[in-house]
mmCIF file of C-alpha atoms in Angstrom:
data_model
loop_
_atom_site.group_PDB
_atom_site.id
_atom_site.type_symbol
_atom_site.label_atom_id
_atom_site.label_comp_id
_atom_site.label_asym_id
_atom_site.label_seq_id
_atom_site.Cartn_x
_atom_site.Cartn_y
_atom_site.Cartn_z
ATOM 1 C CA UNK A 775 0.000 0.000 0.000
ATOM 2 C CA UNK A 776 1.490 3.552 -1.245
ATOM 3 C CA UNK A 777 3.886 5.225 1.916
ATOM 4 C CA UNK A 778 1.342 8.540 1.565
ATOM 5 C CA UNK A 779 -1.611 6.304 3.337
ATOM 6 C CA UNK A 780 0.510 5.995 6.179
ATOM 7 C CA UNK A 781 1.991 8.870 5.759
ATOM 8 C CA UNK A 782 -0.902 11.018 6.335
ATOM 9 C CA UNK A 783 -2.068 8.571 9.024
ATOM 10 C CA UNK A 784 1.264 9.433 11.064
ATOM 11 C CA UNK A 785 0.093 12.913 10.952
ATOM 12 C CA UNK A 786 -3.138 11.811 12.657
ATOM 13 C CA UNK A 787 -1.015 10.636 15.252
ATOM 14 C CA UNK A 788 1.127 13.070 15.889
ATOM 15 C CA UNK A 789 -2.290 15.514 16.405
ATOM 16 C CA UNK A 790 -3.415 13.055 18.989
ATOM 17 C CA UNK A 791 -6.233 11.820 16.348
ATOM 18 C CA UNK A 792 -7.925 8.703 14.712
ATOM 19 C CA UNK A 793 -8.619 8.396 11.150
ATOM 20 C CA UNK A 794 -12.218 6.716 10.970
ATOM 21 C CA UNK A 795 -13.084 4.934 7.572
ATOM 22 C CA UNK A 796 -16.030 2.881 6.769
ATOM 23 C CA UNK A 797 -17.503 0.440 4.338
ATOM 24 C CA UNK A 798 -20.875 0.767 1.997
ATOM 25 C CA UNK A 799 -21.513 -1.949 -0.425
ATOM 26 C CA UNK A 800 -24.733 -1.846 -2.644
ATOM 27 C CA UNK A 801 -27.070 -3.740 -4.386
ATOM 28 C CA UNK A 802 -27.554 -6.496 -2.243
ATOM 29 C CA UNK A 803 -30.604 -8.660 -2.395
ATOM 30 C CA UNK A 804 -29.322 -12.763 -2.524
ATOM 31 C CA UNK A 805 -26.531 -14.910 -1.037
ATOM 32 C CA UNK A 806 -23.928 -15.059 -3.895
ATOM 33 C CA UNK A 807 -20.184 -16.313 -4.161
ATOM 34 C CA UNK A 808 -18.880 -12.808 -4.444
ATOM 35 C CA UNK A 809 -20.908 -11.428 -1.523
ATOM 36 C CA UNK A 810 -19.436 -14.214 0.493
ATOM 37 C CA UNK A 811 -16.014 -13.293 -0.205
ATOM 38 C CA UNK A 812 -16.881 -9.772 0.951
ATOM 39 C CA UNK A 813 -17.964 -11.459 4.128
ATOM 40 C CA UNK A 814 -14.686 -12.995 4.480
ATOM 41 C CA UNK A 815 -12.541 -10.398 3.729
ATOM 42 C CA UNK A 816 -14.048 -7.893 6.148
ATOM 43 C CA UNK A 817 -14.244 -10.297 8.578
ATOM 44 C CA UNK A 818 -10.667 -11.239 8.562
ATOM 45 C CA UNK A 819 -9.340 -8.111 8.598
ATOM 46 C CA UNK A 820 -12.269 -6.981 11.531
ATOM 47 C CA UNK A 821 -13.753 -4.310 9.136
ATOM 48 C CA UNK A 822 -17.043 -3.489 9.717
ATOM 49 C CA UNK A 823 -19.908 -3.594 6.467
ATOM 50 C CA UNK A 824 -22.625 -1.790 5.445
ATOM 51 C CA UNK A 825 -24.630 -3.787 2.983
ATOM 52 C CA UNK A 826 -27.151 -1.566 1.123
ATOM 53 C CA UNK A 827 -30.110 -3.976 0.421
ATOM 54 C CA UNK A 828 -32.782 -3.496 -2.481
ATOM 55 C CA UNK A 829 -35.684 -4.472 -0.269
ATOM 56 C CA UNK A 830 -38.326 -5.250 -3.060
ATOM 57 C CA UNK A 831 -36.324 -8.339 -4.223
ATOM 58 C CA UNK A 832 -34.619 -9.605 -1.254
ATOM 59 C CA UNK A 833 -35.648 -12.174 1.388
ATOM 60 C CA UNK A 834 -35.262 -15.128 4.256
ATOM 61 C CA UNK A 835 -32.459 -16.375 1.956
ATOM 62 C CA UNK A 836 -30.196 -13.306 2.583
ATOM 63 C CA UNK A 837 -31.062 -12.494 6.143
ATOM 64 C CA UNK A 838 -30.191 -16.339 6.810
ATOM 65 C CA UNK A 839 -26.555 -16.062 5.470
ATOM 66 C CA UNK A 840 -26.175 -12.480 7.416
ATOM 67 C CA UNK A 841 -26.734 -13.953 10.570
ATOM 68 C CA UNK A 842 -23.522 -15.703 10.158
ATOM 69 C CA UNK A 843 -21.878 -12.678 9.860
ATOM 70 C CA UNK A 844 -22.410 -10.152 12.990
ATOM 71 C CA UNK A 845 -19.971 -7.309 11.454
ATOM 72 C CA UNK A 846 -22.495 -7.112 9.224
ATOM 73 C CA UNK A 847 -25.312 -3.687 8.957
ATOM 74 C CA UNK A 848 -28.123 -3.180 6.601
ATOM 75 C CA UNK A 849 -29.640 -0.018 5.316
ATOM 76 C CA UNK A 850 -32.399 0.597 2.660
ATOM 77 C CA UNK A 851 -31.342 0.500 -0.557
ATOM 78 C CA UNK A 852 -34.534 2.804 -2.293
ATOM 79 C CA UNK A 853 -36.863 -0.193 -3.222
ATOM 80 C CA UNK A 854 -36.283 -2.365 -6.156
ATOM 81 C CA UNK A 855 -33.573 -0.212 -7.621
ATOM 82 C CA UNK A 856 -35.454 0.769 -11.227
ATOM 83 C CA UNK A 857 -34.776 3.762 -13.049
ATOM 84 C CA UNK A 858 -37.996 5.947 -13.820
ATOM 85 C CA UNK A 859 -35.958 8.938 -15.305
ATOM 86 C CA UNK A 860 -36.193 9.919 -19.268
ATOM 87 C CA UNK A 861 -34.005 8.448 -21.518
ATOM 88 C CA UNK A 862 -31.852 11.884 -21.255
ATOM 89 C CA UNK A 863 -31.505 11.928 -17.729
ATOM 90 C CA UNK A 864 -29.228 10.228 -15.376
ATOM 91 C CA UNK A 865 -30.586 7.204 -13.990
ATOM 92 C CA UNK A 866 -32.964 7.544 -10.559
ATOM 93 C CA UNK A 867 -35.544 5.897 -8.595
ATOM 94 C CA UNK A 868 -36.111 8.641 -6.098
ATOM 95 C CA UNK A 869 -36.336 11.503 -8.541
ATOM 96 C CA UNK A 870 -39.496 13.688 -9.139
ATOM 97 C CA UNK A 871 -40.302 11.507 -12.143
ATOM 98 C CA UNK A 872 -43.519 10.164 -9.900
ATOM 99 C CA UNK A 873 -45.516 11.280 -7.151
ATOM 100 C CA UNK A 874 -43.486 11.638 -3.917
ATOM 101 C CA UNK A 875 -46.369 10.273 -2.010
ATOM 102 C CA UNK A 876 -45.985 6.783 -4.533
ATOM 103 C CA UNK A 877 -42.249 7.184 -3.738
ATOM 104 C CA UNK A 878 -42.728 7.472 0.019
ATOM 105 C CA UNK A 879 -44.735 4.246 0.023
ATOM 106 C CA UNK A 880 -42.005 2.447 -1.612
ATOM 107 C CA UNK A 881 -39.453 3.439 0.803
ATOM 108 C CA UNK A 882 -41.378 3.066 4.023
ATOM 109 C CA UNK A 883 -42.061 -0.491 2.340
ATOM 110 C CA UNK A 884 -38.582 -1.393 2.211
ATOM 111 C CA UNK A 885 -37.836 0.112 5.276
ATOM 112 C CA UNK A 886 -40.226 -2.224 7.305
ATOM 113 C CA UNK A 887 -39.133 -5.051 5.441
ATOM 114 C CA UNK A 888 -35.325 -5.277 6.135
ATOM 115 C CA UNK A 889 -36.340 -3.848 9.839
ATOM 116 C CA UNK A 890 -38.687 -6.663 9.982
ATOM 117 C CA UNK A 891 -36.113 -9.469 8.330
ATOM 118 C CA UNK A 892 -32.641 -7.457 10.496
ATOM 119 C CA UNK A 893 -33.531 -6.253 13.598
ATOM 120 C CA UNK A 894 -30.930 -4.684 15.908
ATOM 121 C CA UNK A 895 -28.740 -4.912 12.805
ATOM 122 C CA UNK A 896 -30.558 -2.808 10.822
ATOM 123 C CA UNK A 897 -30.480 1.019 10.843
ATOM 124 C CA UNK A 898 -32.499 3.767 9.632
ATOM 125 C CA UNK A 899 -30.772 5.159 6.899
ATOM 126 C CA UNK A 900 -31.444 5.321 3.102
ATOM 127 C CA UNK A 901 -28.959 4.893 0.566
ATOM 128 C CA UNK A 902 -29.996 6.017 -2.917
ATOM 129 C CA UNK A 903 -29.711 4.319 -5.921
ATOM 130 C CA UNK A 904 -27.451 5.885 -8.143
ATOM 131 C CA UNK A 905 -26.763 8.301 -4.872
ATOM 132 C CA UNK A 906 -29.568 10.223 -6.047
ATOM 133 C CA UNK A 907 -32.562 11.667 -4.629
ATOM 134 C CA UNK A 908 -34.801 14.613 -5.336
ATOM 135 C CA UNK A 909 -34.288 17.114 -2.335
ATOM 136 C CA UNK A 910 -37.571 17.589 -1.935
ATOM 137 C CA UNK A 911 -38.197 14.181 -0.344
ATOM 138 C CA UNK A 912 -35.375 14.816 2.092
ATOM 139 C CA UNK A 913 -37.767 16.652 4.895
ATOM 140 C CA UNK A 914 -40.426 13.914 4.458
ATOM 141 C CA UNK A 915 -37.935 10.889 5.343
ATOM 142 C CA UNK A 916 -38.055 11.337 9.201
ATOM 143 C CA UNK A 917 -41.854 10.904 8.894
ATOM 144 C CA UNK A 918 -40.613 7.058 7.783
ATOM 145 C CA UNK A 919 -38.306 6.193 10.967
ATOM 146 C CA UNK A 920 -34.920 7.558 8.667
ATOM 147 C CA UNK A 921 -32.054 9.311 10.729
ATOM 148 C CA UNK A 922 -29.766 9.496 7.730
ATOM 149 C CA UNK A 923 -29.365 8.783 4.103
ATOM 150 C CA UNK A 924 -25.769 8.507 2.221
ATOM 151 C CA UNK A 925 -24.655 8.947 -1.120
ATOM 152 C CA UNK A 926 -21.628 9.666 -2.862
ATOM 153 C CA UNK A 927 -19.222 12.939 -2.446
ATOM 154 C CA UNK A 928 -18.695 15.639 0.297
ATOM 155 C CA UNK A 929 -21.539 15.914 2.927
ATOM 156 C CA UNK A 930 -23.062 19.088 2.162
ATOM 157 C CA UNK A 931 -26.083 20.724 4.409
ATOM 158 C CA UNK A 932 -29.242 19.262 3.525
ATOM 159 C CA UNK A 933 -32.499 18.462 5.442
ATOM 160 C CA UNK A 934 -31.327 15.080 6.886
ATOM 161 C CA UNK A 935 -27.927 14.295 7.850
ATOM 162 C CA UNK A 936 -25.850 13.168 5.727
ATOM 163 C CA UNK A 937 -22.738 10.283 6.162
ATOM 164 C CA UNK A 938 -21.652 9.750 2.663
ATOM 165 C CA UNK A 939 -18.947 7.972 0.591
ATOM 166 C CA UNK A 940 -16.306 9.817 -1.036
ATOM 167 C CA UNK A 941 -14.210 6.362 -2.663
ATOM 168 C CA UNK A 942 -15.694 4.546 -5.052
ATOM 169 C CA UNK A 943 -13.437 1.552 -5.967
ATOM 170 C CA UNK A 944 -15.182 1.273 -9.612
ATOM 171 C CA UNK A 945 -14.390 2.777 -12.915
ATOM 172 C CA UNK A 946 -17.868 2.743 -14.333
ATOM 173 C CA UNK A 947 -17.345 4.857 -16.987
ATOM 174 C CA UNK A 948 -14.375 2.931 -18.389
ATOM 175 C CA UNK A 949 -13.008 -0.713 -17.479
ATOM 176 C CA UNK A 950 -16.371 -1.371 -15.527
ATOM 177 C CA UNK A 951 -13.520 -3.262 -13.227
ATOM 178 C CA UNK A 952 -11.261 -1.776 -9.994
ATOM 179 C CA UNK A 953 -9.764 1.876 -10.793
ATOM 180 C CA UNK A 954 -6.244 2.576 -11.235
ATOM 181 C CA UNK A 955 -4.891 1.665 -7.238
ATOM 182 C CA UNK A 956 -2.367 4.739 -7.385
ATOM 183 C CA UNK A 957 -5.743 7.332 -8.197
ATOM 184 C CA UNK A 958 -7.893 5.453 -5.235
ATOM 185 C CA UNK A 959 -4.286 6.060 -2.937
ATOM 186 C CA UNK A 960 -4.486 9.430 -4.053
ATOM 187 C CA UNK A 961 -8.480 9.769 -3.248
ATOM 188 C CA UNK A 962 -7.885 8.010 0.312
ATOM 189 C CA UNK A 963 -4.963 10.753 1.001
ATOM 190 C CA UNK A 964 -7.123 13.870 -0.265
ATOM 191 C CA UNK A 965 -10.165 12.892 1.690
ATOM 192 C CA UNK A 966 -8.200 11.856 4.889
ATOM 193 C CA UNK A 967 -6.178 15.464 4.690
ATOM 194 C CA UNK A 968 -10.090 16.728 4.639
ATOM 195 C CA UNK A 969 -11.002 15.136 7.676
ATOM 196 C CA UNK A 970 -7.200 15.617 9.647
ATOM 197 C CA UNK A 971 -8.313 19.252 8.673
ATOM 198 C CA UNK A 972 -12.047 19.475 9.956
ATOM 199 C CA UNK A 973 -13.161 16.497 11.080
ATOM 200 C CA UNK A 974 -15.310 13.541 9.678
ATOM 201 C CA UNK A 975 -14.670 9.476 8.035
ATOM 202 C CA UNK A 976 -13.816 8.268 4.883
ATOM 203 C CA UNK A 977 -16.358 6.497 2.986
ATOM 204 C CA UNK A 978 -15.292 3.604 0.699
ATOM 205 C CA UNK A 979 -17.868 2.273 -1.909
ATOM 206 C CA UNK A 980 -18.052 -1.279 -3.600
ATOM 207 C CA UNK A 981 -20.418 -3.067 -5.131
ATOM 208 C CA UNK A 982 -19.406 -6.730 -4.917
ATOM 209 C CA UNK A 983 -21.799 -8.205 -7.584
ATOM 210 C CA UNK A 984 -19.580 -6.566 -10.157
ATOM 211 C CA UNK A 985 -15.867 -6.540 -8.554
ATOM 212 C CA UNK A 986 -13.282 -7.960 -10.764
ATOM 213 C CA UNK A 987 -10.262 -9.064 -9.681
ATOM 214 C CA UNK A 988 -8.318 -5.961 -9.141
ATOM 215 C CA UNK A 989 -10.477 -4.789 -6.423
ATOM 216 C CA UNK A 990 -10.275 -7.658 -4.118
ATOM 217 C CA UNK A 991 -6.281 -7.602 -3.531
ATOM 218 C CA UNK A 992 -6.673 -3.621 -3.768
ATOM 219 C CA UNK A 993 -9.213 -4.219 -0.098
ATOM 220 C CA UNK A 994 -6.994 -6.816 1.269
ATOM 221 C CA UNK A 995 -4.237 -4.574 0.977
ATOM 222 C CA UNK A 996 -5.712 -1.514 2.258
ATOM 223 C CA UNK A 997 -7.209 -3.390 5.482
ATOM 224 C CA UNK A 998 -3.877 -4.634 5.976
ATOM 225 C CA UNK A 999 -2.248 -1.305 6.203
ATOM 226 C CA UNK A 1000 -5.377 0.650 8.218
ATOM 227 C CA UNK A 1001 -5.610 -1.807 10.302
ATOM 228 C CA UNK A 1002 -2.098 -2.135 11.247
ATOM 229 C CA UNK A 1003 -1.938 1.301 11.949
ATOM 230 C CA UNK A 1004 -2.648 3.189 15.531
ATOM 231 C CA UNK A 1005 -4.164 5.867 14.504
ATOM 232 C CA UNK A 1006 -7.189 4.516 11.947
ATOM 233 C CA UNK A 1007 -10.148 2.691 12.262
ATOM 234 C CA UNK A 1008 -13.239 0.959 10.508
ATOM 235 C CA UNK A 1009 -15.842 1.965 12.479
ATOM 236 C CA UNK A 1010 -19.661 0.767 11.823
ATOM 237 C CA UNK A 1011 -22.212 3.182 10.325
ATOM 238 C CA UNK A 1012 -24.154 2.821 13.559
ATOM 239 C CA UNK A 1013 -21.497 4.666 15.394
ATOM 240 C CA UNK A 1014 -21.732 7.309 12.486
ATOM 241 C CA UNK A 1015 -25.140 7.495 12.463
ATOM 242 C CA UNK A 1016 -25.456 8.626 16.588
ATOM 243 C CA UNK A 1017 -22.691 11.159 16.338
ATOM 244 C CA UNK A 1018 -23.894 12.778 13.655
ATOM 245 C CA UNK A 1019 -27.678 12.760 14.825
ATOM 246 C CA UNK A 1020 -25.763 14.612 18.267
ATOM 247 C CA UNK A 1021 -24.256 17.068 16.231
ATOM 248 C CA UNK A 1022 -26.889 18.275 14.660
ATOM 249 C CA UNK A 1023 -28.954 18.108 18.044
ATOM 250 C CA UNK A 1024 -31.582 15.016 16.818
#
């Protein structure tokens, strides 16, 4: 793993600081080879996961294998992840392409489902698909039991709070396959000087249904070096998800 990851990290511990990443994975709905390699890597290297689960199409069969793994969150991953935009417009489920009350209904849906199917292992936060959602929706989400929702890029002030990702491991609009490792080192320093500068975790997104294998070593590797280091840890979203709901007084 490249020097500047630890580099950066040593400056977190020379301020007396901890470097806090976590893990989101989407588009969970069914046990699968490549989700239980996920499950094994995190769980060797003690890194907590996020699993954001399309609710409409998943079932017994998934919450079975997940209760085999305890590092293991869910969150609500809109409902059955289909695109309603217009053929010019960037994909979206939660966009103001229908009526927000038909959109609400979805996602209160799917948010009793996976409480129903997770328990004390699920928590109250949407994740987008496509990490996009009309703004308009945002007040309306409390109304459904959400605390947070989390999408892709810088938090910015918005009518829920916000605990985003900010690396995405996959070069969609190329390979399809694991990005260049030396631009995600890069990505992991920038955001990491962010937070040594004013606070906050690094998000890092996968989506293990469509890994290839670049991105698995690329994980391995950069669990091995967090890990090993005093001043960083993977924390798990529920820990996210109080601190921010304290800071903004919730």
């Amino acid at each position: 793993m490249n020097i500047d990851i630890t580099t950066v990290l040593d400056r977190f511990q020379e301020a007396g600081r901890v470097a806090r990443f976590w893990l989101r994975d989407d588009d969970a709905i069914e046990p699968t080879p490549a989700l239980d390699r996920l499950l094994e890597l995190t769980e060797a290297h003690d890194v907590p996961l996020t699993l954001a689960v399309i609710p409409e199409p998943t079932g017994e069969a998934l919450a079975e294998r997940l209760a085999r793994a305890r590092h293991v969150s869910v969150t609500v991953h809109g409902w059955r992840h289909a695109n309603y935009a217009a053929e010019t417009s960037k994909k979206r489920e939660l966009g103001a392409d229908r009526p927000a009350d038909v959109v609400l209904r979805e996602l209160s849906a799917g948010f009793l489902k996976l409480a129903d199917l997770y328990g004390d292992r699920f928590q109250p936060v949407l994740v987008p698909p496509w990490n996009r959602i009309d703004s308009g929706l945002l007040p309306r989400l409390p109304g459904l039991g959400f605390r947070a929702f989390s999408v892709y890029g810088p938090e910015k002030p918005a009518a829920l709070p916000m605990i985003n990702t900010h690396v995405d491991v996959m070069d969609w609009h190329g390979t399809r396959g694991c990005r260049d490792s030396d631009a995600l080192r890069r990505e992991i320093v920038a955001r990491l000087t962010v937070c040594l500068e004013g606070g906050g975790s690094i998000g890092l997104l996968t989506h293990h249904l469509v890994h290839d294998e670049a991105v698995w070593p690329f994980l391995g590797d950069l669990f091995e070096a967090t890990a090993a280091h005093p001043a960083c840890r993977w924390v798990g979203l529920v820990e996210l998800v109080e601190e921010t709901a304290a800071d903004q007084n919730l």
